[in-house]
PDB file of C-alpha atoms in Angstrom:
ATOM      1  CA  MET A 334      32.233 157.939 187.604  1.00  0.00           C
ATOM      2  CA  ARG A 335      30.959 161.366 186.601  1.00  0.00           C
ATOM      3  CA  HIS A 336      34.459 162.777 187.136  1.00  0.00           C
ATOM      4  CA  THR A 337      35.935 160.104 184.849  1.00  0.00           C
ATOM      5  CA  LEU A 338      33.322 160.749 182.163  1.00  0.00           C
ATOM      6  CA  ALA A 339      33.998 164.480 182.341  1.00  0.00           C
ATOM      7  CA  LYS A 340      37.735 163.921 181.930  1.00  0.00           C
ATOM      8  CA  THR A 341      37.062 161.592 178.998  1.00  0.00           C
ATOM      9  CA  ALA A 342      34.814 164.173 177.337  1.00  0.00           C
ATOM     10  CA  ILE A 343      37.432 166.900 177.746  1.00  0.00           C
ATOM     11  CA  LEU A 344      40.182 164.652 176.383  1.00  0.00           C
ATOM     12  CA  THR A 345      38.010 163.704 173.402  1.00  0.00           C
ATOM     13  CA  ALA A 346      37.304 167.363 172.670  1.00  0.00           C
ATOM     14  CA  VAL A 347      41.002 168.245 172.857  1.00  0.00           C
ATOM     15  CA  LEU A 348      41.985 165.356 170.601  1.00  0.00           C
ATOM     16  CA  GLY A 349      39.247 166.376 168.188  1.00  0.00           C
ATOM     17  CA  CYS A 350      40.697 169.889 167.991  1.00  0.00           C
ATOM     18  CA  VAL A 351      44.207 168.555 167.460  1.00  0.00           C
ATOM     19  CA  THR A 352      43.045 166.239 164.682  1.00  0.00           C
ATOM     20  CA  THR A 353      41.219 169.077 162.921  1.00  0.00           C
ATOM     21  CA  SER A 354      44.313 171.266 163.130  1.00  0.00           C
ATOM     22  CA  VAL A 355      46.546 168.565 161.662  1.00  0.00           C
ATOM     23  CA  MET A 356      44.079 167.901 158.856  1.00  0.00           C
ATOM     24  CA  ALA A 357      43.860 171.609 158.091  1.00  0.00           C
ATOM     25  CA  LYS A 358      47.626 171.891 157.749  1.00  0.00           C
ATOM     26  CA  ASP A 359      47.536 169.010 155.297  1.00  0.00           C
ATOM     27  CA  TRP A 360      45.359 171.036 152.915  1.00  0.00           C
ATOM     28  CA  ILE A 361      48.459 172.696 151.431  1.00  0.00           C
ATOM     29  CA  GLU A 362      51.421 170.739 150.074  1.00  0.00           C
ATOM     30  CA  THR A 363      53.858 173.497 149.106  1.00  0.00           C
ATOM     31  CA  VAL A 364      54.276 177.260 149.368  1.00  0.00           C
ATOM     32  CA  GLU A 365      57.193 179.097 147.782  1.00  0.00           C
ATOM     33  CA  VAL A 366      58.273 182.629 146.927  1.00  0.00           C
ATOM     34  CA  LYS A 367      61.480 183.201 144.971  1.00  0.00           C
ATOM     35  CA  ARG A 368      63.163 185.410 142.399  1.00  0.00           C
ATOM     36  CA  ASP A 369      61.808 184.997 138.880  1.00  0.00           C
ATOM     37  CA  GLY A 370      64.462 185.868 136.318  1.00  0.00           C
ATOM     38  CA  ILE A 371      67.561 188.057 136.318  1.00  0.00           C
ATOM     39  CA  ASP A 372      67.442 191.293 138.294  1.00  0.00           C
ATOM     40  CA  THR A 373      70.362 193.423 137.106  1.00  0.00           C
ATOM     41  CA  ILE A 374      69.285 196.885 138.256  1.00  0.00           C
ATOM     42  CA  PRO A 375      71.176 197.889 141.414  1.00  0.00           C
ATOM     43  CA  ILE A 376      70.046 199.925 144.368  1.00  0.00           C
ATOM     44  CA  GLU A 377      72.340 202.946 144.673  1.00  0.00           C
ATOM     45  CA  VAL A 378      73.912 204.196 147.894  1.00  0.00           C
ATOM     46  CA  SER A 379      75.323 207.717 148.327  1.00  0.00           C
ATOM     47  CA  ALA A 380      78.543 208.710 150.093  1.00  0.00           C
ATOM     48  CA  ASN A 381      80.332 211.778 151.398  1.00  0.00           C
ATOM     49  CA  ALA A 382      84.012 212.247 152.179  1.00  0.00           C
ATOM     50  CA  THR A 383      83.898 210.089 155.306  1.00  0.00           C
ATOM     51  CA  LYS A 384      81.121 207.497 154.986  1.00  0.00           C
ATOM     52  CA  TYR A 385      78.100 206.149 153.129  1.00  0.00           C
ATOM     53  CA  THR A 386      75.212 208.406 153.988  1.00  0.00           C
ATOM     54  CA  GLY A 387      72.060 206.708 152.735  1.00  0.00           C
ATOM     55  CA  ILE A 388      70.152 204.888 150.027  1.00  0.00           C
ATOM     56  CA  LYS A 389      69.788 207.069 146.933  1.00  0.00           C
ATOM     57  CA  SER A 390      67.260 204.854 145.114  1.00  0.00           C
ATOM     58  CA  GLY A 391      63.660 205.539 146.075  1.00  0.00           C
ATOM     59  CA  SER A 392      62.252 202.200 144.923  1.00  0.00           C
ATOM     60  CA  HIS A 393      63.184 198.906 143.323  1.00  0.00           C
ATOM     61  CA  LYS A 394      61.405 196.571 140.917  1.00  0.00           C
ATOM     62  CA  PHE A 395      61.428 192.971 142.130  1.00  0.00           C
ATOM     63  CA  LEU A 396      60.842 189.911 139.951  1.00  0.00           C
ATOM     64  CA  LEU A 397      58.905 187.429 142.063  1.00  0.00           C
ATOM     65  CA  ARG A 398      57.505 183.964 141.464  1.00  0.00           C
ATOM     66  CA  LEU A 399      54.691 182.974 143.821  1.00  0.00           C
ATOM     67  CA  HIS A 400      53.749 179.298 144.028  1.00  0.00           C
ATOM     68  CA  ALA A 401      51.282 177.290 146.103  1.00  0.00           C
ATOM     69  CA  ARG A 402      49.887 173.783 145.715  1.00  0.00           C
ATOM     70  CA  ALA A 403      46.949 172.314 147.618  1.00  0.00           C
ATOM     71  CA  THR A 404      46.201 168.656 148.289  1.00  0.00           C
ATOM     72  CA  SER A 405      43.906 166.746 145.932  1.00  0.00           C
ATOM     73  CA  GLY A 406      40.659 167.566 147.740  1.00  0.00           C
ATOM     74  CA  GLU A 407      41.381 171.275 148.162  1.00  0.00           C
ATOM     75  CA  ARG A 408      41.982 174.372 146.059  1.00  0.00           C
ATOM     76  CA  ILE A 409      44.127 177.485 146.486  1.00  0.00           C
ATOM     77  CA  VAL A 410      41.717 180.397 146.900  1.00  0.00           C
ATOM     78  CA  ALA A 411      43.972 183.291 147.937  1.00  0.00           C
ATOM     79  CA  MET A 412      47.556 184.381 148.545  1.00  0.00           C
ATOM     80  CA  LYS A 413      49.356 187.333 150.071  1.00  0.00           C
ATOM     81  CA  VAL A 414      53.000 188.262 149.578  1.00  0.00           C
ATOM     82  CA  GLY A 415      54.762 190.763 151.813  1.00  0.00           C
ATOM     83  CA  SER A 416      58.213 192.047 152.671  1.00  0.00           C
ATOM     84  CA  PHE A 417      58.081 191.294 156.395  1.00  0.00           C
ATOM     85  CA  LYS A 418      57.854 188.341 158.752  1.00  0.00           C
ATOM     86  CA  GLY A 419      54.433 187.129 159.823  1.00  0.00           C
ATOM     87  CA  VAL A 420      52.484 187.743 156.598  1.00  0.00           C
ATOM     88  CA  ARG A 421      48.880 186.588 157.053  1.00  0.00           C
ATOM     89  CA  TYR A 422      46.162 186.890 154.427  1.00  0.00           C
ATOM     90  CA  PHE A 423      43.360 187.562 156.897  1.00  0.00           C
ATOM     91  CA  GLU A 424      45.248 190.116 159.008  1.00  0.00           C
ATOM     92  CA  ALA A 425      46.124 193.778 158.519  1.00  0.00           C
ATOM     93  CA  ASP A 426      49.759 194.611 157.774  1.00  0.00           C
ATOM     94  CA  GLY A 427      50.205 197.917 159.550  1.00  0.00           C
ATOM     95  CA  ASN A 428      52.825 199.972 157.732  1.00  0.00           C
ATOM     96  CA  HIS A 429      54.361 197.006 155.895  1.00  0.00           C
ATOM     97  CA  TRP A 430      54.257 196.388 152.139  1.00  0.00           C
ATOM     98  CA  SER A 431      52.067 193.542 150.853  1.00  0.00           C
ATOM     99  CA  LYS A 432      49.916 192.473 147.926  1.00  0.00           C
ATOM    100  CA  SER A 433      46.935 190.100 148.075  1.00  0.00           C
ATOM    101  CA  PHE A 434      45.584 187.842 145.323  1.00  0.00           C
ATOM    102  CA  ALA A 435      42.162 186.177 145.308  1.00  0.00           C
ATOM    103  CA  ASN A 436      39.250 184.997 143.162  1.00  0.00           C
ATOM    104  CA  ARG A 437      39.810 185.539 139.416  1.00  0.00           C
ATOM    105  CA  GLU A 438      43.423 186.623 139.929  1.00  0.00           C
ATOM    106  CA  ILE A 439      44.348 183.034 140.798  1.00  0.00           C
ATOM    107  CA  GLY A 440      41.688 180.969 139.053  1.00  0.00           C
ATOM    108  CA  GLY A 441      38.551 181.636 141.068  1.00  0.00           C
ATOM    109  CA  GLY A 442      39.083 178.674 143.384  1.00  0.00           C
ATOM    110  CA  SER A 443      39.357 176.154 140.535  1.00  0.00           C
ATOM    111  CA  LYS A 444      43.098 175.489 140.743  1.00  0.00           C
ATOM    112  CA  ARG A 445      44.952 173.080 142.951  1.00  0.00           C
ATOM    113  CA  THR A 446      48.263 174.630 141.863  1.00  0.00           C
ATOM    114  CA  VAL A 447      48.744 178.372 141.457  1.00  0.00           C
ATOM    115  CA  SER A 448      51.910 180.006 140.111  1.00  0.00           C
ATOM    116  CA  VAL A 449      52.054 183.754 139.579  1.00  0.00           C
ATOM    117  CA  SER A 450      54.831 185.923 138.143  1.00  0.00           C
ATOM    118  CA  PHE A 451      54.680 189.274 139.900  1.00  0.00           C
ATOM    119  CA  ALA A 452      56.940 192.306 139.386  1.00  0.00           C
ATOM    120  CA  PRO A 453      56.112 194.956 141.999  1.00  0.00           C
ATOM    121  CA  THR A 454      57.968 198.236 142.344  1.00  0.00           C
ATOM    122  CA  ILE A 455      58.410 198.707 146.080  1.00  0.00           C
ATOM    123  CA  PRO A 456      59.610 201.797 147.983  1.00  0.00           C
ATOM    124  CA  VAL A 457      63.014 201.008 149.459  1.00  0.00           C
ATOM    125  CA  ASN A 458      61.884 202.109 152.920  1.00  0.00           C
ATOM    126  CA  LYS A 459      59.190 199.394 152.838  1.00  0.00           C
ATOM    127  CA  ILE A 460      61.627 196.550 152.156  1.00  0.00           C
ATOM    128  CA  ARG A 461      62.708 194.251 154.967  1.00  0.00           C
ATOM    129  CA  TRP A 462      66.375 193.314 154.709  1.00  0.00           C
ATOM    130  CA  GLN A 463      67.924 190.114 155.972  1.00  0.00           C
ATOM    131  CA  GLY A 464      71.224 190.774 157.718  1.00  0.00           C
ATOM    132  CA  TRP A 465      72.048 194.264 156.457  1.00  0.00           C
ATOM    133  CA  ASP A 466      70.440 196.899 154.270  1.00  0.00           C
ATOM    134  CA  PRO A 467      72.162 198.416 151.183  1.00  0.00           C
ATOM    135  CA  ARG A 468      73.818 201.278 153.086  1.00  0.00           C
ATOM    136  CA  GLU A 469      75.157 198.860 155.679  1.00  0.00           C
ATOM    137  CA  ALA A 470      76.411 196.579 152.879  1.00  0.00           C
ATOM    138  CA  CYS A 471      78.461 199.467 151.484  1.00  0.00           C
ATOM    139  CA  ALA A 472      79.740 200.369 154.954  1.00  0.00           C
ATOM    140  CA  LEU A 473      80.868 196.781 155.531  1.00  0.00           C
ATOM    141  CA  ASN A 474      82.672 196.812 152.191  1.00  0.00           C
ATOM    142  CA  LEU A 475      84.351 200.107 153.135  1.00  0.00           C
ATOM    143  CA  ASP A 476      85.615 198.606 156.395  1.00  0.00           C
ATOM    144  CA  LYS A 477      86.941 195.622 154.469  1.00  0.00           C
ATOM    145  CA  LYS A 478      88.849 197.837 152.018  1.00  0.00           C
ATOM    146  CA  ILE A 479      90.359 199.920 154.831  1.00  0.00           C
ATOM    147  CA  LYS A 480      91.471 196.778 156.682  1.00  0.00           C
ATOM    148  CA  SER A 481      93.129 195.554 153.490  1.00  0.00           C
ATOM    149  CA  GLY A 482      95.308 198.692 153.437  1.00  0.00           C
ATOM    150  CA  MET A 483      93.342 201.111 151.263  1.00  0.00           C
ATOM    151  CA  SER A 484      92.830 204.618 152.606  1.00  0.00           C
ATOM    152  CA  ARG A 485      89.313 205.757 153.433  1.00  0.00           C
ATOM    153  CA  SER A 486      89.435 208.578 150.892  1.00  0.00           C
ATOM    154  CA  GLU A 487      90.606 206.247 148.135  1.00  0.00           C
ATOM    155  CA  ALA A 488      87.926 203.660 148.922  1.00  0.00           C
ATOM    156  CA  LEU A 489      85.216 206.318 148.934  1.00  0.00           C
ATOM    157  CA  SER A 490      86.437 207.702 145.608  1.00  0.00           C
ATOM    158  CA  LYS A 491      85.583 204.458 143.808  1.00  0.00           C
ATOM    159  CA  THR A 492      82.373 202.723 142.736  1.00  0.00           C
ATOM    160  CA  TRP A 493      81.809 199.330 144.334  1.00  0.00           C
ATOM    161  CA  THR A 494      79.203 196.662 143.671  1.00  0.00           C
ATOM    162  CA  VAL A 495      78.045 194.550 146.607  1.00  0.00           C
ATOM    163  CA  SER A 496      74.748 192.884 147.502  1.00  0.00           C
ATOM    164  CA  ALA A 497      71.979 192.846 150.090  1.00  0.00           C
ATOM    165  CA  LYS A 498      69.185 190.372 150.761  1.00  0.00           C
ATOM    166  CA  ALA A 499      65.556 191.489 150.673  1.00  0.00           C
ATOM    167  CA  TYR A 500      63.106 189.267 152.538  1.00  0.00           C
ATOM    168  CA  PHE A 501      59.725 188.141 151.187  1.00  0.00           C
ATOM    169  CA  GLU A 502      57.061 185.906 152.665  1.00  0.00           C
ATOM    170  CA  LEU A 503      54.050 184.261 151.010  1.00  0.00           C
ATOM    171  CA  ASP A 504      50.883 183.169 152.801  1.00  0.00           C
ATOM    172  CA  ALA A 505      48.654 180.781 150.824  1.00  0.00           C
ATOM    173  CA  VAL A 506      45.001 180.036 151.610  1.00  0.00           C
ATOM    174  CA  ALA A 507      43.266 176.744 150.752  1.00  0.00           C
ATOM    175  CA  ALA A 508      39.612 175.687 150.918  1.00  0.00           C
ATOM    176  CA  ARG A 509      37.735 172.458 150.304  1.00  0.00           C
ATOM    177  CA  LYS A 510      37.181 171.819 146.605  1.00  0.00           C
ATOM    178  CA  ASN A 511      33.397 172.090 146.918  1.00  0.00           C
ATOM    179  CA  LYS A 512      33.620 175.370 148.881  1.00  0.00           C
ATOM    180  CA  ALA A 513      36.355 177.167 146.943  1.00  0.00           C
ATOM    181  CA  ALA A 514      34.292 179.384 144.644  1.00  0.00           C
ATOM    182  CA  PRO A 515      34.324 183.158 145.271  1.00  0.00           C
ATOM    183  CA  GLY A 516      31.971 184.022 148.114  1.00  0.00           C
ATOM    184  CA  GLN A 517      31.898 180.480 149.525  1.00  0.00           C
ATOM    185  CA  TRP A 518      35.019 180.578 151.683  1.00  0.00           C
ATOM    186  CA  ASN A 519      36.161 182.636 154.647  1.00  0.00           C
ATOM    187  CA  MET A 520      38.722 182.525 157.441  1.00  0.00           C
ATOM    188  CA  LYS A 521      36.867 179.794 159.358  1.00  0.00           C
ATOM    189  CA  SER A 522      36.491 177.446 156.387  1.00  0.00           C
ATOM    190  CA  THR A 523      40.083 177.692 155.136  1.00  0.00           C
ATOM    191  CA  THR A 524      43.614 177.016 156.249  1.00  0.00           C
ATOM    192  CA  THR A 525      46.821 178.906 155.533  1.00  0.00           C
ATOM    193  CA  GLN A 526      50.491 178.109 155.203  1.00  0.00           C
ATOM    194  CA  ARG A 527      53.468 180.469 154.925  1.00  0.00           C
ATOM    195  CA  ALA A 528      56.969 180.332 153.501  1.00  0.00           C
ATOM    196  CA  GLY A 529      59.720 182.930 153.270  1.00  0.00           C
ATOM    197  CA  ASN A 530      62.822 183.465 151.174  1.00  0.00           C
ATOM    198  CA  THR A 531      65.572 185.989 150.542  1.00  0.00           C
ATOM    199  CA  TYR A 532      66.147 187.831 147.277  1.00  0.00           C
ATOM    200  CA  ASP A 533      69.661 188.992 146.369  1.00  0.00           C
ATOM    201  CA  VAL A 534      69.734 192.611 145.227  1.00  0.00           C
ATOM    202  CA  ALA A 535      72.755 194.232 143.587  1.00  0.00           C
ATOM    203  CA  VAL A 536      73.945 197.344 145.424  1.00  0.00           C
ATOM    204  CA  LYS A 537      76.072 200.064 143.831  1.00  0.00           C
ATOM    205  CA  CYS A 538      78.144 202.020 146.334  1.00  0.00           C
ATOM    206  CA  LEU A 539      78.572 205.385 144.618  1.00  0.00           C
ATOM    207  CA  PRO A 540      81.756 207.451 145.000  1.00  0.00           C
ATOM    208  CA  ALA A 541      81.785 210.550 147.161  1.00  0.00           C
ATOM    209  CA  PRO A 542      81.356 213.818 145.221  1.00  0.00           C
ATOM    210  CA  ARG A 543      84.610 215.616 144.463  1.00  0.00           C
TER     211      ARG A 543
END
């Protein structure tokens, strides 16, 4: 009998934890990060007589739209956007690029829906690329031109425009409506939800110096 009661108690505790976890996830309806507007400035890639050698641009200005919406009984209290996978508001980022928003920056815990236009200038070496980086994009284009019959020297003497995909991820934090004011919430009293997206960046493959 005692063994059965113990098993029942353990099962109840486990189910209680599962229920809490599911409820916590339901505190946030949507999370989204995407490009906000038209980004026409390309990242430039240098070349020599035989290949593309590296990314010439030191940084790039991104036009981002950050959006999060909580359920009716909760409020968005913080967000963090980063250019890497596994962005978490309450964790350190190591050497990755990120930017956090909290308190007055996003309404001081009074808003169910938060949308922020953000235009950071990020060092190119801090950007995570999906698939290939700008130099690799130019190299792939070079291979394509050579396979189509163009000589390497001719291809490298021209300017080409291709694209690469930067990756961004947004982590949103929600708290109960009555505990969402600055100073009232922390990691234990909130829940988070993440979403990622790619951002197409124009890449200019510069000609080799003559």
